Short mmCIF file of C-alpha atoms and ligand atoms in Angstrom, two decimals:
data_model
loop_
_atom_site.label_atom_id
_atom_site.label_comp_id
_atom_site.label_asym_id
_atom_site.label_seq_id
_atom_site.Cartn_x
_atom_site.Cartn_y
_atom_site.Cartn_z
CA UNK A 1393 31.97 -77.64 8.08
CA UNK A 1394 33.50 -77.81 11.60
CA UNK A 1395 33.84 -74.82 13.69
CA UNK A 1396 37.59 -74.58 14.82
CA UNK A 1397 39.04 -71.97 17.10
CA UNK A 1398 38.11 -68.28 16.86
CA UNK A 1399 40.72 -66.44 14.90
CA UNK A 1400 39.32 -62.98 15.25
CA UNK A 1401 36.60 -61.02 17.00
CA UNK A 1402 35.47 -57.69 15.58
CA UNK A 1403 32.71 -55.26 16.50
CA UNK A 1404 30.08 -57.10 14.49
CA UNK A 1405 31.52 -60.59 13.58
CA UNK A 1406 33.60 -63.44 14.81
CA UNK A 1407 35.78 -65.49 12.54
CA UNK A 1408 36.34 -69.11 13.09
CA UNK A 1409 39.01 -71.62 11.57
CA UNK A 1410 37.74 -74.49 9.61
CA UNK A 1411 39.39 -77.94 8.69
CA UNK A 1412 40.42 -76.24 5.55
CA UNK A 1413 43.12 -73.56 5.94
CA UNK A 1414 41.82 -71.62 2.99
CA UNK A 1415 38.32 -71.27 4.31
CA UNK A 1416 36.80 -69.49 7.45
CA UNK A 1417 33.33 -69.38 9.08
CA UNK A 1418 32.06 -65.79 9.64
CA UNK A 1419 29.46 -65.34 12.45
CA UNK A 1420 27.32 -62.18 12.44
CA UNK A 1421 26.56 -60.66 15.90
CA UNK A 1422 23.79 -58.43 17.06
CA UNK A 1423 26.39 -56.00 18.56
CA UNK A 1424 26.40 -52.57 17.05
CA UNK A 1425 29.04 -49.83 17.47
CA UNK A 1426 29.32 -46.37 15.98
CA UNK A 1427 31.61 -43.41 15.93
CA UNK A 1428 34.70 -45.57 16.12
CA UNK A 1429 33.39 -47.67 18.92
CA UNK A 1430 32.33 -44.72 21.15
CA UNK A 1431 28.67 -45.74 20.92
CA UNK A 1432 27.67 -49.28 21.74
CA UNK A 1433 24.50 -51.11 21.62
CA UNK A 1434 22.65 -54.32 20.49
CA UNK A 1435 20.21 -54.55 17.46
CA UNK A 1436 17.91 -57.60 17.96
CA UNK A 1437 18.32 -60.06 15.05
CA UNK A 1438 20.78 -57.89 13.28
CA UNK A 1439 23.19 -60.82 13.01
CA UNK A 1440 20.67 -63.00 11.24
CA UNK A 1441 19.40 -60.25 8.99
CA UNK A 1442 23.06 -59.03 7.97
CA UNK A 1443 24.04 -62.68 7.26
CA UNK A 1444 21.01 -63.17 5.16
CA UNK A 1445 21.26 -59.75 3.36
CA UNK A 1446 25.15 -60.24 2.78
CA UNK A 1447 24.54 -63.69 1.42
CA UNK A 1448 21.98 -62.21 -1.23
CA UNK A 1449 24.19 -59.45 -2.21
CA UNK A 1450 27.25 -61.64 -2.72
CA UNK A 1451 25.32 -64.15 -4.78
CA UNK A 1452 24.13 -61.23 -6.79
CA UNK A 1453 27.51 -59.86 -7.40
CA UNK A 1454 29.06 -63.38 -8.14
CA UNK A 1455 26.26 -63.73 -10.64
CA UNK A 1456 27.46 -60.49 -12.33
CA UNK A 1457 31.06 -61.37 -12.48
CA UNK A 1458 32.29 -59.88 -9.21
CA UNK A 1459 34.64 -62.34 -7.46
CA UNK A 1460 33.82 -62.38 -3.80
CA UNK A 1461 35.04 -64.41 -0.62
CA UNK A 1462 31.56 -65.88 -0.33
CA UNK A 1463 31.05 -69.68 -0.42
CA UNK A 1464 27.91 -70.43 1.20
CA UNK A 1465 25.44 -69.70 3.93
CA UNK A 1466 25.87 -72.27 6.81
CA UNK A 1467 23.12 -71.45 9.17
CA UNK A 1468 21.23 -68.29 10.64
CA UNK A 1469 24.24 -66.33 11.63
CA UNK A 1470 27.13 -68.09 9.73
CA UNK A 1471 28.60 -68.12 6.30
CA UNK A 1472 31.48 -69.96 4.93
CA UNK A 1473 33.91 -67.82 3.09
CA UNK A 1474 37.43 -67.91 1.50
CA UNK A 1475 40.18 -66.79 3.75
CA UNK A 1476 41.44 -63.31 2.94
CA UNK A 1477 44.56 -61.47 3.66
CA UNK A 1478 42.72 -58.09 4.03
CA UNK A 1479 43.95 -54.99 2.21
CA UNK A 1480 43.84 -52.32 4.98
CA UNK A 1481 41.89 -49.92 2.81
CA UNK A 1482 38.15 -49.28 3.07
CA UNK A 1483 36.56 -48.41 -0.22
CA UNK A 1484 33.59 -46.01 0.05
CA UNK A 1485 31.35 -45.24 -2.94
CA UNK A 1486 28.97 -42.56 -2.86
CA UNK A 1487 25.84 -41.38 -5.01
CA UNK A 1488 24.33 -38.85 -2.62
CA UNK A 1489 26.11 -36.73 0.08
CA UNK A 1490 25.63 -37.99 3.60
CA UNK A 1491 27.49 -38.61 6.67
CA UNK A 1492 31.18 -37.66 6.75
CA UNK A 1493 31.15 -36.41 3.05
CA UNK A 1494 28.24 -33.92 3.88
CA UNK A 1495 30.13 -32.71 6.86
CA UNK A 1496 33.47 -32.27 5.31
CA UNK A 1497 32.30 -30.23 2.37
CA UNK A 1498 29.59 -28.45 4.13
CA UNK A 1499 26.99 -29.94 1.78
CA UNK A 1500 23.52 -30.70 2.79
CA UNK A 1501 22.63 -34.29 3.42
CA UNK A 1502 20.65 -35.63 0.39
CA UNK A 1503 22.63 -33.59 -2.21
CA UNK A 1504 22.71 -35.75 -5.32
CA UNK A 1505 26.29 -36.03 -6.87
CA UNK A 1506 26.58 -35.61 -10.61
CA UNK A 1507 28.66 -39.01 -10.50
CA UNK A 1508 29.74 -41.42 -7.94
CA UNK A 1509 32.60 -40.44 -5.62
CA UNK A 1510 35.03 -42.97 -4.27
CA UNK A 1511 36.90 -42.49 -1.20
CA UNK A 1512 39.61 -44.60 0.43
CA UNK A 1513 40.23 -44.81 4.11
CA UNK A 1514 43.16 -46.38 5.98
CA UNK A 1515 41.92 -49.26 8.17
CA UNK A 1516 43.41 -48.21 11.63
CA UNK A 1517 41.27 -47.89 14.57
CA UNK A 1518 43.76 -46.00 16.59
CA UNK A 1519 43.76 -43.32 13.83
CA UNK A 1520 40.02 -43.46 13.44
CA UNK A 1521 40.12 -44.82 9.90
CA UNK A 1522 41.47 -41.49 8.13
CA UNK A 1523 40.60 -40.64 4.53
CA UNK A 1524 43.59 -41.22 2.28
CA UNK A 1525 44.19 -41.10 -1.41
CA UNK A 1526 46.10 -43.51 -3.66
CA UNK A 1527 49.38 -41.92 -3.10
CA UNK A 1528 49.04 -42.42 0.69
CA UNK A 1529 48.07 -45.96 0.09
CA UNK A 1530 51.34 -46.45 -2.07
CA UNK A 1531 53.35 -44.78 0.67
CA UNK A 1532 51.91 -47.00 3.35
CA UNK A 1533 52.53 -49.97 1.07
CA UNK A 1534 49.05 -50.90 1.75
CA UNK A 1535 48.37 -51.58 -1.96
CA UNK A 1536 50.10 -51.23 -5.37
CA UNK A 1537 49.12 -48.93 -8.02
CA UNK A 1538 47.43 -51.78 -9.86
CA UNK A 1539 45.42 -52.92 -6.70
CA UNK A 1540 44.20 -49.26 -6.31
CA UNK A 1541 42.87 -49.40 -10.01
CA UNK A 1542 41.34 -52.60 -9.28
CA UNK A 1543 39.62 -51.28 -6.01
CA UNK A 1544 38.34 -48.23 -7.99
CA UNK A 1545 37.03 -50.34 -10.83
CA UNK A 1546 35.42 -52.87 -8.65
CA UNK A 1547 33.85 -50.36 -6.44
CA UNK A 1548 32.27 -48.56 -9.50
CA UNK A 1549 30.97 -51.88 -10.87
CA UNK A 1550 29.58 -53.06 -7.50
CA UNK A 1551 27.74 -49.68 -7.23
CA UNK A 1552 26.22 -49.99 -10.59
CA UNK A 1553 24.90 -53.64 -9.85
CA UNK A 1554 23.68 -52.71 -6.35
CA UNK A 1555 22.12 -49.52 -7.31
CA UNK A 1556 20.17 -50.87 -10.17
CA UNK A 1557 18.94 -53.90 -8.04
CA UNK A 1558 17.87 -51.61 -5.31
CA UNK A 1559 16.18 -49.16 -7.66
CA UNK A 1560 13.80 -51.97 -8.74
CA UNK A 1561 12.97 -52.30 -4.99
CA UNK A 1562 12.29 -48.64 -4.38
CA UNK A 1563 15.32 -48.09 -2.44
CA UNK A 1564 18.20 -45.50 -2.99
CA UNK A 1565 21.78 -46.68 -2.58
CA UNK A 1566 23.17 -43.56 -0.95
CA UNK A 1567 26.66 -44.81 -0.09
CA UNK A 1568 28.44 -48.05 1.11
CA UNK A 1569 31.76 -49.35 2.26
CA UNK A 1570 33.79 -52.30 0.88
CA UNK A 1571 36.67 -54.32 2.01
CA UNK A 1572 38.79 -56.52 -0.33
CA UNK A 1573 41.52 -59.01 0.29
CA UNK A 1574 43.80 -61.51 -1.43
CA UNK A 1575 43.20 -65.08 -1.81
CA UNK A 1576 45.57 -67.29 -3.89
CA UNK A 1577 47.00 -64.18 -5.45
CA UNK A 1578 43.60 -62.67 -6.61
CA UNK A 1579 41.79 -59.65 -5.00
CA UNK A 1580 38.17 -60.75 -3.91
CA UNK A 1581 35.49 -58.66 -2.32
CA UNK A 1582 35.41 -59.57 1.49
CA UNK A 1583 33.60 -58.46 4.54
CA UNK A 1584 29.85 -57.80 4.44
CA UNK A 1585 27.25 -55.72 2.54
CA UNK A 1586 24.37 -54.90 4.89
CA UNK A 1587 22.51 -52.00 6.57
CA UNK A 1588 25.60 -51.74 8.85
CA UNK A 1589 27.80 -50.71 5.92
CA UNK A 1590 25.52 -49.26 3.41
CA UNK A 1591 22.99 -46.19 3.47
CA UNK A 1592 19.68 -47.14 2.18
CA UNK A 1593 16.89 -44.67 1.59
CA UNK A 1594 13.31 -45.38 0.66
CA UNK A 1595 12.82 -43.80 -2.75
CA UNK A 1596 9.61 -42.06 -2.09
CA UNK A 1597 9.82 -40.89 1.53
CA UNK A 1598 13.75 -40.82 1.86
CA UNK A 1599 13.23 -42.61 5.09
CA UNK A 1600 16.45 -44.17 6.44
CA UNK A 1601 16.61 -48.00 6.45
CA UNK A 1602 20.14 -48.47 7.73
CA UNK A 1603 22.56 -48.12 10.57
CA UNK A 1604 21.93 -44.35 10.75
CA UNK A 1605 18.75 -45.26 12.70
CA UNK A 1606 21.23 -46.43 15.44
CA UNK A 1607 23.80 -43.76 15.04
CA UNK A 1608 21.23 -41.09 15.30
CA UNK A 1609 18.89 -42.71 17.74
CA UNK A 1610 15.89 -42.50 15.35
CA UNK A 1611 14.22 -45.67 16.71
CA UNK A 1612 12.66 -48.64 14.68
CA UNK A 1613 16.19 -49.86 14.02
CA UNK A 1614 15.47 -53.59 13.93
CA UNK A 1615 12.26 -52.76 11.74
CA UNK A 1616 14.63 -51.04 9.26
CA UNK A 1617 16.82 -54.16 8.92
CA UNK A 1618 13.97 -56.19 8.42
CA UNK A 1619 12.39 -54.18 5.86
CA UNK A 1620 15.61 -53.99 3.89
CA UNK A 1621 15.91 -57.86 4.12
CA UNK A 1622 12.29 -58.04 2.70
CA UNK A 1623 13.07 -55.71 -0.12
CA UNK A 1624 16.30 -57.47 -1.04
CA UNK A 1625 14.79 -60.95 -0.89
CA UNK A 1626 11.75 -59.89 -2.91
N1 UDP B 2380 31.10 -47.03 6.76
C1 UDP B 2380 31.27 -48.42 7.28
N2 UDP B 2380 32.24 -48.41 8.31
C2 UDP B 2380 32.94 -47.53 8.69
C3 UDP B 2380 32.83 -46.26 8.09
C4 UDP B 2380 31.79 -46.03 7.19
O1 UDP B 2380 30.49 -49.43 7.00
O2 UDP B 2380 33.94 -47.60 9.49
C5 UDP B 2380 29.97 -47.02 5.68
C6 UDP B 2380 28.79 -46.17 6.40
O3 UDP B 2380 27.84 -46.98 6.71
C7 UDP B 2380 28.21 -45.36 5.09
C8 UDP B 2380 29.54 -45.15 4.19
O4 UDP B 2380 30.58 -46.22 4.77
O5 UDP B 2380 27.21 -46.18 4.43
C9 UDP B 2380 30.03 -43.77 4.34
O6 UDP B 2380 30.29 -43.47 5.71
P1 UDP B 2380 30.71 -41.98 6.15
O7 UDP B 2380 32.03 -41.94 5.64
O8 UDP B 2380 29.69 -40.91 5.84
O9 UDP B 2380 30.99 -42.14 7.69
P2 UDP B 2380 30.04 -42.19 8.94
O10 UDP B 2380 28.85 -41.21 8.71
O11 UDP B 2380 29.52 -43.56 9.13
O12 UDP B 2380 30.89 -41.70 9.96
#
């Protein structure tokens, strides 16, 4: 697949046109940012690992009936995907309180939730991706009521699939963020699923194996991404 002109460059990925207007190439970078771009850095091999990890997760989800944008892995850093019109809503699914939820509700990080919690954030860097509910989404005309039902249902289904898969690999899926978009009238899962967008804790030690190591300067960042690739592949 020929790499055409760059259509978009984000914090962690570049998107290139291809000869097919319905398909784009996604390239994963080693650049890392946190706190809405305030903290910047590089994580060696992150792009290669996130491309490999996202590929494995997209293949797993497709096998279990979740439609995604994924077509195929092209090389170390690149994957071919269906071009999406992204819905500007981040879908966050949580099993254990951490990060912004722990902060907002004054809960201790690590508190188990009796059932999964779904949150929506409006994708707007200038506003810092504010937390919204479905009424805001409708008022923003970012999605319809049916779309919101689908995002919620898909988020919960993906949570079940990924949590079960990771549990077999001694890993707790604490929380994660998803993005969806339209392709030929249908909503598909897009973006990536990686230690950049998920919180993974070792089941026995609760050691963090995700981007929190970068956010919180815990060290051994690349090693954590490597370890997660090993677990997910195995
Ligand atoms: N997340 C993400 N991108 C964002 C915000 C959050 O991928 O812009 C992921 C994050 O890695 C975590 C989950 O969504 O797995 C919940 O994040 P939280 O709301 O706790 O925000 P944070 O602690 O990252 O500010």
